PDB file of C-alpha atoms in Angstrom:
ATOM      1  CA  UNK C  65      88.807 127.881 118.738  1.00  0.00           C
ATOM      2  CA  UNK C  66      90.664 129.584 121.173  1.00  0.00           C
ATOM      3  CA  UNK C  67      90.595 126.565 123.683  1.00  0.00           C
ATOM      4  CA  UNK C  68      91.695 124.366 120.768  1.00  0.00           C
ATOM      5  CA  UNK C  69      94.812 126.706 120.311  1.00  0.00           C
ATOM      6  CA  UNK C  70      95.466 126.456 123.799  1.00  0.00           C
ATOM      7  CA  UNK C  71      95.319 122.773 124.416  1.00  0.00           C
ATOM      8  CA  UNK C  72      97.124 121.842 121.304  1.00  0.00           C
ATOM      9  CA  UNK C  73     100.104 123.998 122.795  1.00  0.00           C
ATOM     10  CA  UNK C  74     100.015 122.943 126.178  1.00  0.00           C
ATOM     11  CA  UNK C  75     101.670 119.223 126.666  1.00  0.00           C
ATOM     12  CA  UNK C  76      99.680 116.529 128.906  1.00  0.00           C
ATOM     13  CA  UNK C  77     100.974 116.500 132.066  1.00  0.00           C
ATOM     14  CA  UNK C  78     100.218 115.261 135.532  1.00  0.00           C
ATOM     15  CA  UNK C  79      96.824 117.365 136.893  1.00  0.00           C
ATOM     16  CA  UNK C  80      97.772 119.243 139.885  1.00  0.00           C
ATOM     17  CA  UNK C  81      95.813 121.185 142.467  1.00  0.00           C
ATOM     18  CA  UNK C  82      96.506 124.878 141.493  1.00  0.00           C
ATOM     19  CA  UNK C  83      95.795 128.083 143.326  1.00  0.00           C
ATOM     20  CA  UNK C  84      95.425 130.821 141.117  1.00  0.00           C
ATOM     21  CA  UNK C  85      95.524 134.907 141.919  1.00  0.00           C
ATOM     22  CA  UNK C  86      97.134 137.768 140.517  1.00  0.00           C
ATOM     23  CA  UNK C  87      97.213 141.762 141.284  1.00  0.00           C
ATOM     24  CA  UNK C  88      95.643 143.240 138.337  1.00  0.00           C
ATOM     25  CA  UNK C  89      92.224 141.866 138.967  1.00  0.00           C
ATOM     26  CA  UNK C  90      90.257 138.733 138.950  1.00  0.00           C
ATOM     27  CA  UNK C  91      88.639 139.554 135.663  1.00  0.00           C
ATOM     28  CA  UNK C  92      91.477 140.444 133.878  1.00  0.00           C
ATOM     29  CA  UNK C  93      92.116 139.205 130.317  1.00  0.00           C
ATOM     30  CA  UNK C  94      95.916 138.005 130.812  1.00  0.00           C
ATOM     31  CA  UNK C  95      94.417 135.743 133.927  1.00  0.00           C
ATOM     32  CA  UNK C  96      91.897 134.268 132.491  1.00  0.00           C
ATOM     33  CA  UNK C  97      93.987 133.079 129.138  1.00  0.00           C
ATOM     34  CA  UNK C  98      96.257 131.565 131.836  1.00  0.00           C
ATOM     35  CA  UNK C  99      93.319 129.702 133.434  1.00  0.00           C
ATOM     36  CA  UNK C 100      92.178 128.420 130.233  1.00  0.00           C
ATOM     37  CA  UNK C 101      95.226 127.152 129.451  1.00  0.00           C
ATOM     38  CA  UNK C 102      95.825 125.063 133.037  1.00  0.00           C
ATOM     39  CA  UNK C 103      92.068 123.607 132.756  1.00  0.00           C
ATOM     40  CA  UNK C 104      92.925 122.558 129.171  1.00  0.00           C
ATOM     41  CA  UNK C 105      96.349 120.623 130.418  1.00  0.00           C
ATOM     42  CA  UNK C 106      94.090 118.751 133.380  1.00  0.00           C
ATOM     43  CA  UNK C 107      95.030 120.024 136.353  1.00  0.00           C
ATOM     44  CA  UNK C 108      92.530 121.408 139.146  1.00  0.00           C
ATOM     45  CA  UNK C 109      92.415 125.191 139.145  1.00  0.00           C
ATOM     46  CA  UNK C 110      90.595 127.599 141.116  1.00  0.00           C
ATOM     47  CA  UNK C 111      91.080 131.202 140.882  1.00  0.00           C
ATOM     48  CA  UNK C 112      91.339 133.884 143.816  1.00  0.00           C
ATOM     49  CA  UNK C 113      92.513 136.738 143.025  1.00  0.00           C
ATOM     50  CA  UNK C 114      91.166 140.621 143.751  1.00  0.00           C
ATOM     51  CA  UNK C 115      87.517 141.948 142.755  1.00  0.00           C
ATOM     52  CA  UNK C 116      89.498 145.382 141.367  1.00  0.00           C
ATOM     53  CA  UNK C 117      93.114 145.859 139.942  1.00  0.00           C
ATOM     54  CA  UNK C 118      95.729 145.695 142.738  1.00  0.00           C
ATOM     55  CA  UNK C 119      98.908 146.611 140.875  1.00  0.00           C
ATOM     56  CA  UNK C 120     101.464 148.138 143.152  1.00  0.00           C
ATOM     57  CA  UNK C 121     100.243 146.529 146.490  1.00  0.00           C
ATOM     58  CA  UNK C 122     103.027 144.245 147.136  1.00  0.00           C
ATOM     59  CA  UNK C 123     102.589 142.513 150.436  1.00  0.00           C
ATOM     60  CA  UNK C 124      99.749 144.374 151.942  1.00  0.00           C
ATOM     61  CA  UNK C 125      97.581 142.008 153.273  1.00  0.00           C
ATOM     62  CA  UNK C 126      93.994 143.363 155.080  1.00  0.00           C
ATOM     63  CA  UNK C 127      90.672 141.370 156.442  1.00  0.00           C
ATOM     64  CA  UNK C 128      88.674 141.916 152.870  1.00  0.00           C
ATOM     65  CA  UNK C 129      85.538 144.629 153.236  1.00  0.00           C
ATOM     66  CA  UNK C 130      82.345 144.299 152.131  1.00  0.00           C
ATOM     67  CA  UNK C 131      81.536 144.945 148.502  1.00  0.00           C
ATOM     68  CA  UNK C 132      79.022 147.554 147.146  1.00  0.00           C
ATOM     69  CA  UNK C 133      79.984 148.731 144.121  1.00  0.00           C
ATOM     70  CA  UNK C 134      80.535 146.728 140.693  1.00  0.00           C
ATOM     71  CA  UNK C 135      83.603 144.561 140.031  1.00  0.00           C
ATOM     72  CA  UNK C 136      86.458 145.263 137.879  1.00  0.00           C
ATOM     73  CA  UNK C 137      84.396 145.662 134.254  1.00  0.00           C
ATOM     74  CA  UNK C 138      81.350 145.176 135.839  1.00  0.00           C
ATOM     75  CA  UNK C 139      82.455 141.673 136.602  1.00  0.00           C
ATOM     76  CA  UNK C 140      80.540 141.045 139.535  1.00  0.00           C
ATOM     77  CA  UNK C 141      77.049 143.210 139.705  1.00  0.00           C
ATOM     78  CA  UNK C 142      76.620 146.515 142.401  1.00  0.00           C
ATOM     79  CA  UNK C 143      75.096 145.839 145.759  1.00  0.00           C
ATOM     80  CA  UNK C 144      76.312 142.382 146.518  1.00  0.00           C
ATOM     81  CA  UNK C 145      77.306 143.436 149.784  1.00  0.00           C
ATOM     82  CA  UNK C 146      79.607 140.686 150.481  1.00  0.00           C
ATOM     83  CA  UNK C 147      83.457 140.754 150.861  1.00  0.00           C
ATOM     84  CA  UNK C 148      84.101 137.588 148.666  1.00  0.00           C
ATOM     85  CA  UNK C 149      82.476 136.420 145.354  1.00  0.00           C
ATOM     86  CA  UNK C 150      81.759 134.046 142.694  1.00  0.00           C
ATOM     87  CA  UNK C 151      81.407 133.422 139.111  1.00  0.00           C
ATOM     88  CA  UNK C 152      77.588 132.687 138.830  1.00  0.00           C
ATOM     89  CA  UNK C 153      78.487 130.300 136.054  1.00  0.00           C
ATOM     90  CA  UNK C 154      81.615 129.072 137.106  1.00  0.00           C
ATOM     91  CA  UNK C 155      82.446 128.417 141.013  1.00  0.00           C
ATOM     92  CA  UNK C 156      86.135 127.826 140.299  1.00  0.00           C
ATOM     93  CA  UNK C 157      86.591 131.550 139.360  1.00  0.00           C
ATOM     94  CA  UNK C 158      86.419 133.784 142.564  1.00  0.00           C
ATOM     95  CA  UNK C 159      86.649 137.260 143.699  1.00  0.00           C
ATOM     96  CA  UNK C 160      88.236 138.886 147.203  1.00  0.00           C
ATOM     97  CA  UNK C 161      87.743 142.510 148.009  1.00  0.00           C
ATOM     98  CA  UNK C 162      91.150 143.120 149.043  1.00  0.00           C
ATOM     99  CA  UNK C 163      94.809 143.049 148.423  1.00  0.00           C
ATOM    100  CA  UNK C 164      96.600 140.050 146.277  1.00  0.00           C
ATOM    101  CA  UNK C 165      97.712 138.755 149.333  1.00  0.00           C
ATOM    102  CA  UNK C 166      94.793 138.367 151.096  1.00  0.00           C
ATOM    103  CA  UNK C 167      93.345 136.979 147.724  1.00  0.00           C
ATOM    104  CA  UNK C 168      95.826 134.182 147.762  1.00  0.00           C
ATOM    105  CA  UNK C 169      94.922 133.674 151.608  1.00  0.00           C
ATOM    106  CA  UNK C 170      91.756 133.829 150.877  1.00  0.00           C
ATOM    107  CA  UNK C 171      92.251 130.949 148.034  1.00  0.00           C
ATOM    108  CA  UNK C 172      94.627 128.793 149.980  1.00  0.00           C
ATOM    109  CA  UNK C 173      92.853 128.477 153.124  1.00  0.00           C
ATOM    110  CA  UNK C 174      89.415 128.999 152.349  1.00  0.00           C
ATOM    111  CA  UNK C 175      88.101 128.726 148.475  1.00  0.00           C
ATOM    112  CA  UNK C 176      90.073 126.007 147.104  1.00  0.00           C
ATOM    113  CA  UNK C 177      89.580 123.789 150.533  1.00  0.00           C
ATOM    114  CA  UNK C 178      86.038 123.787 149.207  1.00  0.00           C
ATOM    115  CA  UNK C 179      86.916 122.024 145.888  1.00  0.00           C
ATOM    116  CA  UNK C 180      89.632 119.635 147.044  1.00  0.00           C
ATOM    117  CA  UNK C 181      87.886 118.019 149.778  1.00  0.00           C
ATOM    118  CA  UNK C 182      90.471 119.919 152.387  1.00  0.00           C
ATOM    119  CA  UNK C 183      93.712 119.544 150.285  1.00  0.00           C
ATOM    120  CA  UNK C 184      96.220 122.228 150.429  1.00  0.00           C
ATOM    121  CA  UNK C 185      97.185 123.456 146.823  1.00  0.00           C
ATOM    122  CA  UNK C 186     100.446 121.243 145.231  1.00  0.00           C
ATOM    123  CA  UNK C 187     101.351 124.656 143.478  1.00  0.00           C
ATOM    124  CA  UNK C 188     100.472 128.604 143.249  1.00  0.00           C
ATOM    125  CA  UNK C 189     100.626 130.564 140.448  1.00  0.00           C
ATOM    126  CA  UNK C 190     100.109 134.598 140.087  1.00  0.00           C
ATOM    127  CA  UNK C 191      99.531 136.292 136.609  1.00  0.00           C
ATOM    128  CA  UNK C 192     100.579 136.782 134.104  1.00  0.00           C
ATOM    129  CA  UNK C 193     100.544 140.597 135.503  1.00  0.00           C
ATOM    130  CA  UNK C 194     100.017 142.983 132.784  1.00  0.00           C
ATOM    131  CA  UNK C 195     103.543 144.652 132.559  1.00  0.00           C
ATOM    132  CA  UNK C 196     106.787 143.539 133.628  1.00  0.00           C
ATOM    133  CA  UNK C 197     108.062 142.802 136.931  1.00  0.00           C
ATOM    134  CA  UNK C 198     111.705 143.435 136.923  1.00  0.00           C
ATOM    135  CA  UNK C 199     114.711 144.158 139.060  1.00  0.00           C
ATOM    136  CA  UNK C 200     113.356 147.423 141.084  1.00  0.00           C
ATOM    137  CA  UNK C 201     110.338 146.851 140.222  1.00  0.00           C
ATOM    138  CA  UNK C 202     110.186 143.268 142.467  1.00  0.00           C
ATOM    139  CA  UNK C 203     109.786 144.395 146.193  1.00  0.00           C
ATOM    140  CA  UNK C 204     106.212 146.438 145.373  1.00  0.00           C
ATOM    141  CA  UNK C 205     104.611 144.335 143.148  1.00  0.00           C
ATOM    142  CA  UNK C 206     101.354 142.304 144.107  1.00  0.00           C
ATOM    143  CA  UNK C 207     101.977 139.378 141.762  1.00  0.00           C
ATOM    144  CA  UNK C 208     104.965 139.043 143.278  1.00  0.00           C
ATOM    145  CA  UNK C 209     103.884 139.337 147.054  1.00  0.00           C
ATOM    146  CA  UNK C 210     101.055 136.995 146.652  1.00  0.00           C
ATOM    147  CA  UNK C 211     103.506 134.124 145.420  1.00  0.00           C
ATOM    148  CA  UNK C 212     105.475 135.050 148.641  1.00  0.00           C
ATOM    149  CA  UNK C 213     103.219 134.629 150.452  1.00  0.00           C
ATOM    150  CA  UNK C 214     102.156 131.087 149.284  1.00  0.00           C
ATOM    151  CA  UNK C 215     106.154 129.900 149.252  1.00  0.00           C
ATOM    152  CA  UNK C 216     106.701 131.666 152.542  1.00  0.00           C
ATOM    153  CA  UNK C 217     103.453 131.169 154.481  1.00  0.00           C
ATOM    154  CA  UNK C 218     101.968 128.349 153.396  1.00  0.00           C
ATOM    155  CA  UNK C 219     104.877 126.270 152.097  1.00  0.00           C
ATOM    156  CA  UNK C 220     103.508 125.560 148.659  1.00  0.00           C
ATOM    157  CA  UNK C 221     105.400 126.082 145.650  1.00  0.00           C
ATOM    158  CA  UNK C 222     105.034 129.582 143.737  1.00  0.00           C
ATOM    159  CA  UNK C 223     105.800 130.725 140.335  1.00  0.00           C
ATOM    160  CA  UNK C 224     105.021 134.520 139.509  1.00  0.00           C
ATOM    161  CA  UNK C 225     104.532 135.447 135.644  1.00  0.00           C
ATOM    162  CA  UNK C 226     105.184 139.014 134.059  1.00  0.00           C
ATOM    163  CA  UNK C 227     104.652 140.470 130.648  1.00  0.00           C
ATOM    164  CA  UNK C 228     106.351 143.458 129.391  1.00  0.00           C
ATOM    165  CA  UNK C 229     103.823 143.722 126.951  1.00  0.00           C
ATOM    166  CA  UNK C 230     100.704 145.961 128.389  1.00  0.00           C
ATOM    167  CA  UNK C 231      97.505 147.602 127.766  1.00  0.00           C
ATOM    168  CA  UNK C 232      94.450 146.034 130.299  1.00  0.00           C
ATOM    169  CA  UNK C 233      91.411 144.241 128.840  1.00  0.00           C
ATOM    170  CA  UNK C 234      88.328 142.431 130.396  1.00  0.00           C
ATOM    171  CA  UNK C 235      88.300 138.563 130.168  1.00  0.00           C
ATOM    172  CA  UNK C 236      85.148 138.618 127.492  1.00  0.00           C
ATOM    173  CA  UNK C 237      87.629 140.835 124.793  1.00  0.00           C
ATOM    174  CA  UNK C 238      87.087 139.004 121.429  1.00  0.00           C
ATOM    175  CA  UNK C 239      89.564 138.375 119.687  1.00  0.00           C
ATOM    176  CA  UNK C 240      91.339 137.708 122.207  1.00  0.00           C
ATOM    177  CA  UNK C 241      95.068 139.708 121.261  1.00  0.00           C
ATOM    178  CA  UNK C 242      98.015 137.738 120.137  1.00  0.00           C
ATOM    179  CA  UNK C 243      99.895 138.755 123.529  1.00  0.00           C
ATOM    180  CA  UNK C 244      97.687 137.471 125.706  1.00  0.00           C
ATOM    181  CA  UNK C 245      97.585 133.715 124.194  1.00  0.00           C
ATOM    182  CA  UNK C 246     101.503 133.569 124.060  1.00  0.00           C
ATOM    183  CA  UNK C 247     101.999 134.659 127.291  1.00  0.00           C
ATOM    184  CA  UNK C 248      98.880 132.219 128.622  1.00  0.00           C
ATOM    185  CA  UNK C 249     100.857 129.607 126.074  1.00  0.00           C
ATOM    186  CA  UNK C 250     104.524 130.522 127.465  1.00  0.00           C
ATOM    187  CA  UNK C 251     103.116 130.128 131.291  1.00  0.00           C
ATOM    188  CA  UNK C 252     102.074 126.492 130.977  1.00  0.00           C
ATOM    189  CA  UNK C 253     105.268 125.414 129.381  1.00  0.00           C
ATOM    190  CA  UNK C 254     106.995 126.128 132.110  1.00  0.00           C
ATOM    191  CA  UNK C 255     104.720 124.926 134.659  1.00  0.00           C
ATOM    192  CA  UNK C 256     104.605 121.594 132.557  1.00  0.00           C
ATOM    193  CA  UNK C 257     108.369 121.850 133.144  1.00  0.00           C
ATOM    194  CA  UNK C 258     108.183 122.465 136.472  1.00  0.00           C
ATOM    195  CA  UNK C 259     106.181 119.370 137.522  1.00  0.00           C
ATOM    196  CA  UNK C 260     107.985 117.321 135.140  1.00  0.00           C
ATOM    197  CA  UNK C 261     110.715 117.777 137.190  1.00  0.00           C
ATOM    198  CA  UNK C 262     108.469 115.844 140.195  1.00  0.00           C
ATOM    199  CA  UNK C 263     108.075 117.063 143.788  1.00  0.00           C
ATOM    200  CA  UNK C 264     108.831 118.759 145.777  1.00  0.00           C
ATOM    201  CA  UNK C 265     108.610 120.972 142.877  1.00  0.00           C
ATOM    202  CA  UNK C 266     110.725 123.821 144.290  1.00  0.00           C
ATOM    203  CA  UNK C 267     113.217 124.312 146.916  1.00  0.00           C
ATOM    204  CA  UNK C 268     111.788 125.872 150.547  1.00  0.00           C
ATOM    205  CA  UNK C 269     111.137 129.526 151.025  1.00  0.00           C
ATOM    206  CA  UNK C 270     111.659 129.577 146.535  1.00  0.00           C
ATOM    207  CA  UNK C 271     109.580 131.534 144.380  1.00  0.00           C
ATOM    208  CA  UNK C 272     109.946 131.612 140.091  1.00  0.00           C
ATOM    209  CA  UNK C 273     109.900 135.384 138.884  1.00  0.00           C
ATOM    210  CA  UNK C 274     109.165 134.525 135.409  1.00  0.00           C
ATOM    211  CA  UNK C 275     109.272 137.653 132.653  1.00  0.00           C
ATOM    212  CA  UNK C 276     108.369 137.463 129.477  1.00  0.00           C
ATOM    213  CA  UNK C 277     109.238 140.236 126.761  1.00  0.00           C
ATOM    214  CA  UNK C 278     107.081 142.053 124.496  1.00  0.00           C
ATOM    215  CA  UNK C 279     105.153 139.840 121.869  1.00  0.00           C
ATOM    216  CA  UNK C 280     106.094 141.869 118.818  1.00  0.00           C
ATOM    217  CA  UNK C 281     108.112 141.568 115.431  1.00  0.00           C
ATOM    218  CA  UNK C 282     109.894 137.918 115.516  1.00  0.00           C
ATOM    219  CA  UNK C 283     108.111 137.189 119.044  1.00  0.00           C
ATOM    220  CA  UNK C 284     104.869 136.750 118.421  1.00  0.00           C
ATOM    221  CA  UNK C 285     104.602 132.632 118.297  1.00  0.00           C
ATOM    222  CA  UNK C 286     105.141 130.694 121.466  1.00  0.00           C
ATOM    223  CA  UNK C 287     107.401 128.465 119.629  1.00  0.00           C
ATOM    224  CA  UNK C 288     110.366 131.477 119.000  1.00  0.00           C
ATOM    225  CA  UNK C 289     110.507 131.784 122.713  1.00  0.00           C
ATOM    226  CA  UNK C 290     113.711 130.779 124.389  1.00  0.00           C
ATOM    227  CA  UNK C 291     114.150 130.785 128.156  1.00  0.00           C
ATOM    228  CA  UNK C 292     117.200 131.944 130.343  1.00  0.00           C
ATOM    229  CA  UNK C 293     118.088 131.384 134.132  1.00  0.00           C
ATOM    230  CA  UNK C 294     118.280 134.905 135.609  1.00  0.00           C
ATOM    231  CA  UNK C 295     118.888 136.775 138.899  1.00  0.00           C
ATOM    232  CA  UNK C 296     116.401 139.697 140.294  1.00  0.00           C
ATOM    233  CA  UNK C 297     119.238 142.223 141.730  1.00  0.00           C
ATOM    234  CA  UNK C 298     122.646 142.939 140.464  1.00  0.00           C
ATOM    235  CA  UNK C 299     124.555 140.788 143.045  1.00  0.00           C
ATOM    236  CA  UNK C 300     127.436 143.197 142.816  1.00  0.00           C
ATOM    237  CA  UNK C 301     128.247 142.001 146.454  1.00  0.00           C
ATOM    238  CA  UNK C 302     126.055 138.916 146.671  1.00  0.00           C
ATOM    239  CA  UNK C 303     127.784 135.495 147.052  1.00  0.00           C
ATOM    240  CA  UNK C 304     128.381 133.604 143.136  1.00  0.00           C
ATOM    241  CA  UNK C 305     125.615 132.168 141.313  1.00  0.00           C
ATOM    242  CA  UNK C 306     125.282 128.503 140.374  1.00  0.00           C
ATOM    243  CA  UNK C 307     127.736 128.098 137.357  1.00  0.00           C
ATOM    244  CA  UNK C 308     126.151 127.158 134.434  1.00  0.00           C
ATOM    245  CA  UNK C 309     126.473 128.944 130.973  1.00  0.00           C
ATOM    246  CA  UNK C 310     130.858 129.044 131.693  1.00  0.00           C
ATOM    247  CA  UNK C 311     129.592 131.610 134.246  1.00  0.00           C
ATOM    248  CA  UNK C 312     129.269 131.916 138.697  1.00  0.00           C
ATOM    249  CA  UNK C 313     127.167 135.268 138.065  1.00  0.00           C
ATOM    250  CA  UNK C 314     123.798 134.720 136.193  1.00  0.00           C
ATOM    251  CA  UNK C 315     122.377 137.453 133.954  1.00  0.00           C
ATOM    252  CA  UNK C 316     120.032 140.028 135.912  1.00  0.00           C
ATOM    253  CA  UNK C 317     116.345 139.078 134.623  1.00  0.00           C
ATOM    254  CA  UNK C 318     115.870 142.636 133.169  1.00  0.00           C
ATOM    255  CA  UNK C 319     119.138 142.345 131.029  1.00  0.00           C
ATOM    256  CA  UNK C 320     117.486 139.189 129.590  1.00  0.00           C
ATOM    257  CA  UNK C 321     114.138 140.514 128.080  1.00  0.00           C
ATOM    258  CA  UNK C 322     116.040 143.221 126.821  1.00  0.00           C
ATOM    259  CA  UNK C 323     118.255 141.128 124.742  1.00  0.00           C
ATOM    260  CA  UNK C 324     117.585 141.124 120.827  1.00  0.00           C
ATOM    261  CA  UNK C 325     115.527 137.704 120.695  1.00  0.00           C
ATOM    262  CA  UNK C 326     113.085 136.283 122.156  1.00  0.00           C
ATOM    263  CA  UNK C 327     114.153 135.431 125.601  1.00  0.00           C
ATOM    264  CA  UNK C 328     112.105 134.601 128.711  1.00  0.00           C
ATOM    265  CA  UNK C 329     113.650 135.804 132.465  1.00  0.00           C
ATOM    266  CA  UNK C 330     113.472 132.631 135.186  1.00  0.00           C
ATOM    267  CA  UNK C 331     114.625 133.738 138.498  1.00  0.00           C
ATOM    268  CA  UNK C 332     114.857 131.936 141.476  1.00  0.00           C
ATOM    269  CA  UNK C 333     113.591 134.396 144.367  1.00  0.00           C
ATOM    270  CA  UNK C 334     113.966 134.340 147.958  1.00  0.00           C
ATOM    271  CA  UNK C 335     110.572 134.161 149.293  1.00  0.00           C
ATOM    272  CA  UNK C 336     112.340 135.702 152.732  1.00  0.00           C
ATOM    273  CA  UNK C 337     112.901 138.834 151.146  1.00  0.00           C
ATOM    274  CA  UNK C 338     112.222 139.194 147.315  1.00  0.00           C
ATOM    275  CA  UNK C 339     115.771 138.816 146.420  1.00  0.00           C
ATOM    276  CA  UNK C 340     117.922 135.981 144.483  1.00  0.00           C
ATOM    277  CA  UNK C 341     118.227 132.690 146.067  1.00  0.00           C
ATOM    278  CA  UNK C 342     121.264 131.173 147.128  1.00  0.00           C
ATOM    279  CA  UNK C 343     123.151 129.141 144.253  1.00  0.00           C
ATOM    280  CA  UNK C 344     122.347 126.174 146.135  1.00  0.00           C
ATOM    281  CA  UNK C 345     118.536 126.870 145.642  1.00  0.00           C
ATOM    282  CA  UNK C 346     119.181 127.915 142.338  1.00  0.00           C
ATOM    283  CA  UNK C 347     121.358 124.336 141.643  1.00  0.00           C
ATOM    284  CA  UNK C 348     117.659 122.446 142.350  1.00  0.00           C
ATOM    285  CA  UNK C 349     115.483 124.759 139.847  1.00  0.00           C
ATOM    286  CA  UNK C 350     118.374 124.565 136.892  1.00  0.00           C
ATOM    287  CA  UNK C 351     118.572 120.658 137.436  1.00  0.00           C
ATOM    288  CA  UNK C 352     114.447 120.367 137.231  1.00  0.00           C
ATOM    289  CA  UNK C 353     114.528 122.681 134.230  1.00  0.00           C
ATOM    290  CA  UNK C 354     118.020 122.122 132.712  1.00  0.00           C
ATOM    291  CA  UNK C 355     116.126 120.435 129.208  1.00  0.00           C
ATOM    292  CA  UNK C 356     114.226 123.820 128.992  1.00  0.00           C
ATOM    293  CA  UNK C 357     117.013 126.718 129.730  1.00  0.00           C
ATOM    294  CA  UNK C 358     119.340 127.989 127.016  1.00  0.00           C
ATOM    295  CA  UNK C 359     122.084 130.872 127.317  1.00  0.00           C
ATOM    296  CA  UNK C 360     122.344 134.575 125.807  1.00  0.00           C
ATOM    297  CA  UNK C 361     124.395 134.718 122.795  1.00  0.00           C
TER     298      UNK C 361
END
């Protein structure tokens, strides 16, 4: 049933070679909804993303250390004594004992090789972390830093997906909760967007912060969900915005989830250091997604 949901929601698009990680653990419930849904739309996914939750981590990036103990909800059995892993059932699903960085590393230039015959990923995605991402809260997260570190580093294309609504829950929780199927749901319409809009699917040195608000009252069906071009930092002093909306200054991302509706934060980050783009970066991502975007009332 629940893959049913998932593909019926999820357009056909063109399969793409995805890397997959996030910072609150590979066995985490939001992740894995995600996965479902980009193996249900065709494209090529393998996930790399920490044995343990990560949350806070931001860039930290260390050689991953041997594993003794049992994985995040007993995920991955004591005593394996290895610093990487694998789903026994599924090899596309894969475990690094370290920071989200090194999981995406990890993933980029030595899981996913395996599966692609040597390819490079055509696009990363991280989450969707459990909790929001916001503003302040950009420079230390671990979603965040591993989709740096694939725009930055490896020159592949990164999106980075946040939801404000939280509480933590193995992959095997059944039913799976409302939240975690929208958000799974609200992540693969705008990667379908995002490829839609052909290659090279972002500008250089680009990530997506994506944030979506809390799936409550009105917001609780995919299809009520309305999505807004947004900044990460104030940009009291910063340079002006791309103009769109009969405005040079785009709204700051946490202003947007805020707002009474259902609105989804899309900012175009600086994969140099975690800030806003440039308008001129941020011209490129509104043209790609320009059918998708609205504005705050």
């Amino acid at each position: 049933m629940r893959t049913s949901v998932l593909l019926a929601l999820v357009p056909a698009v063109q399969g793409l070679r995805i890397i997959h990680s996030n910072d609150d653990g590979w066995a985490e419930l939001y992740t894995r909804s995600f996965h479902d849904v980009l193996v249900a739309a065709g494209h090529d996914v393998v996930l790399s993303a920490p044995a343990e939750n990560k949350s806070g981590t931001g860039s930290s990036d260390a050689e991953p250390s041997i594993r003794t103990t049992a994985c995040q909800y007993n995920s991955c059995p004591a005593g394996s004594n290895s610093p990487i892993g694998v789903n026994a059932t599924n090899p596309r699903l894969n475990w690094v004992n370290s920071f989200p960085v090194t999981s995406m590393r990890y993933g980029i230039d030595t899981i996913a090789p395996q599966f692609w015959n040597g390819e490079p990923p055509e696009l990363a995605v991280a989450g969707p972390n459990v909790g929001s991402n916001l503003y302040l809260q950009v420079p230390f997260s671990g979603t965040i830093g591993s989709s740096v570190f694939a725009s930055k580093e490896r020159k592949v294309p990164a999106i980075a997906f946040s939801g404000v609504s939280s509480g933590t829950l193995p992959w095997n929780t059944s039913p799976v909760p409302q939240r975690s199927l929208v958000y799974a749901q609200l992540a693969g319409k705008i990667v379908d967007a995002v490829i839609k809009g052909g290659a090279p699917y972002l500008p250089e040195d680009v990530f997506l912060n994506v944030n979506f608000p809390k799936v409550e009252g009105q917001c609780t069906d995919a299809s009520k969900f309305k999505f807004v071009l947004s900044r990460i930092n104030l940009g009291w002093f910063s340079a002006p915005d791309v103009q769109t909306c009969g405005s040079t200054r785009l709204p700051i991302d946490l202003s947007v989830v805020n707002s009474s509706g259902c609105y989804v934060s899309i900012s175009v980050g600086d994969a140099n250091d975690k800030t806003t783009a440039p308008a001129e970066k941020q011209a490129v991502v509104l043209a790609k997604l320009k059918s998708l975007l609205t504005c705050l009332p």
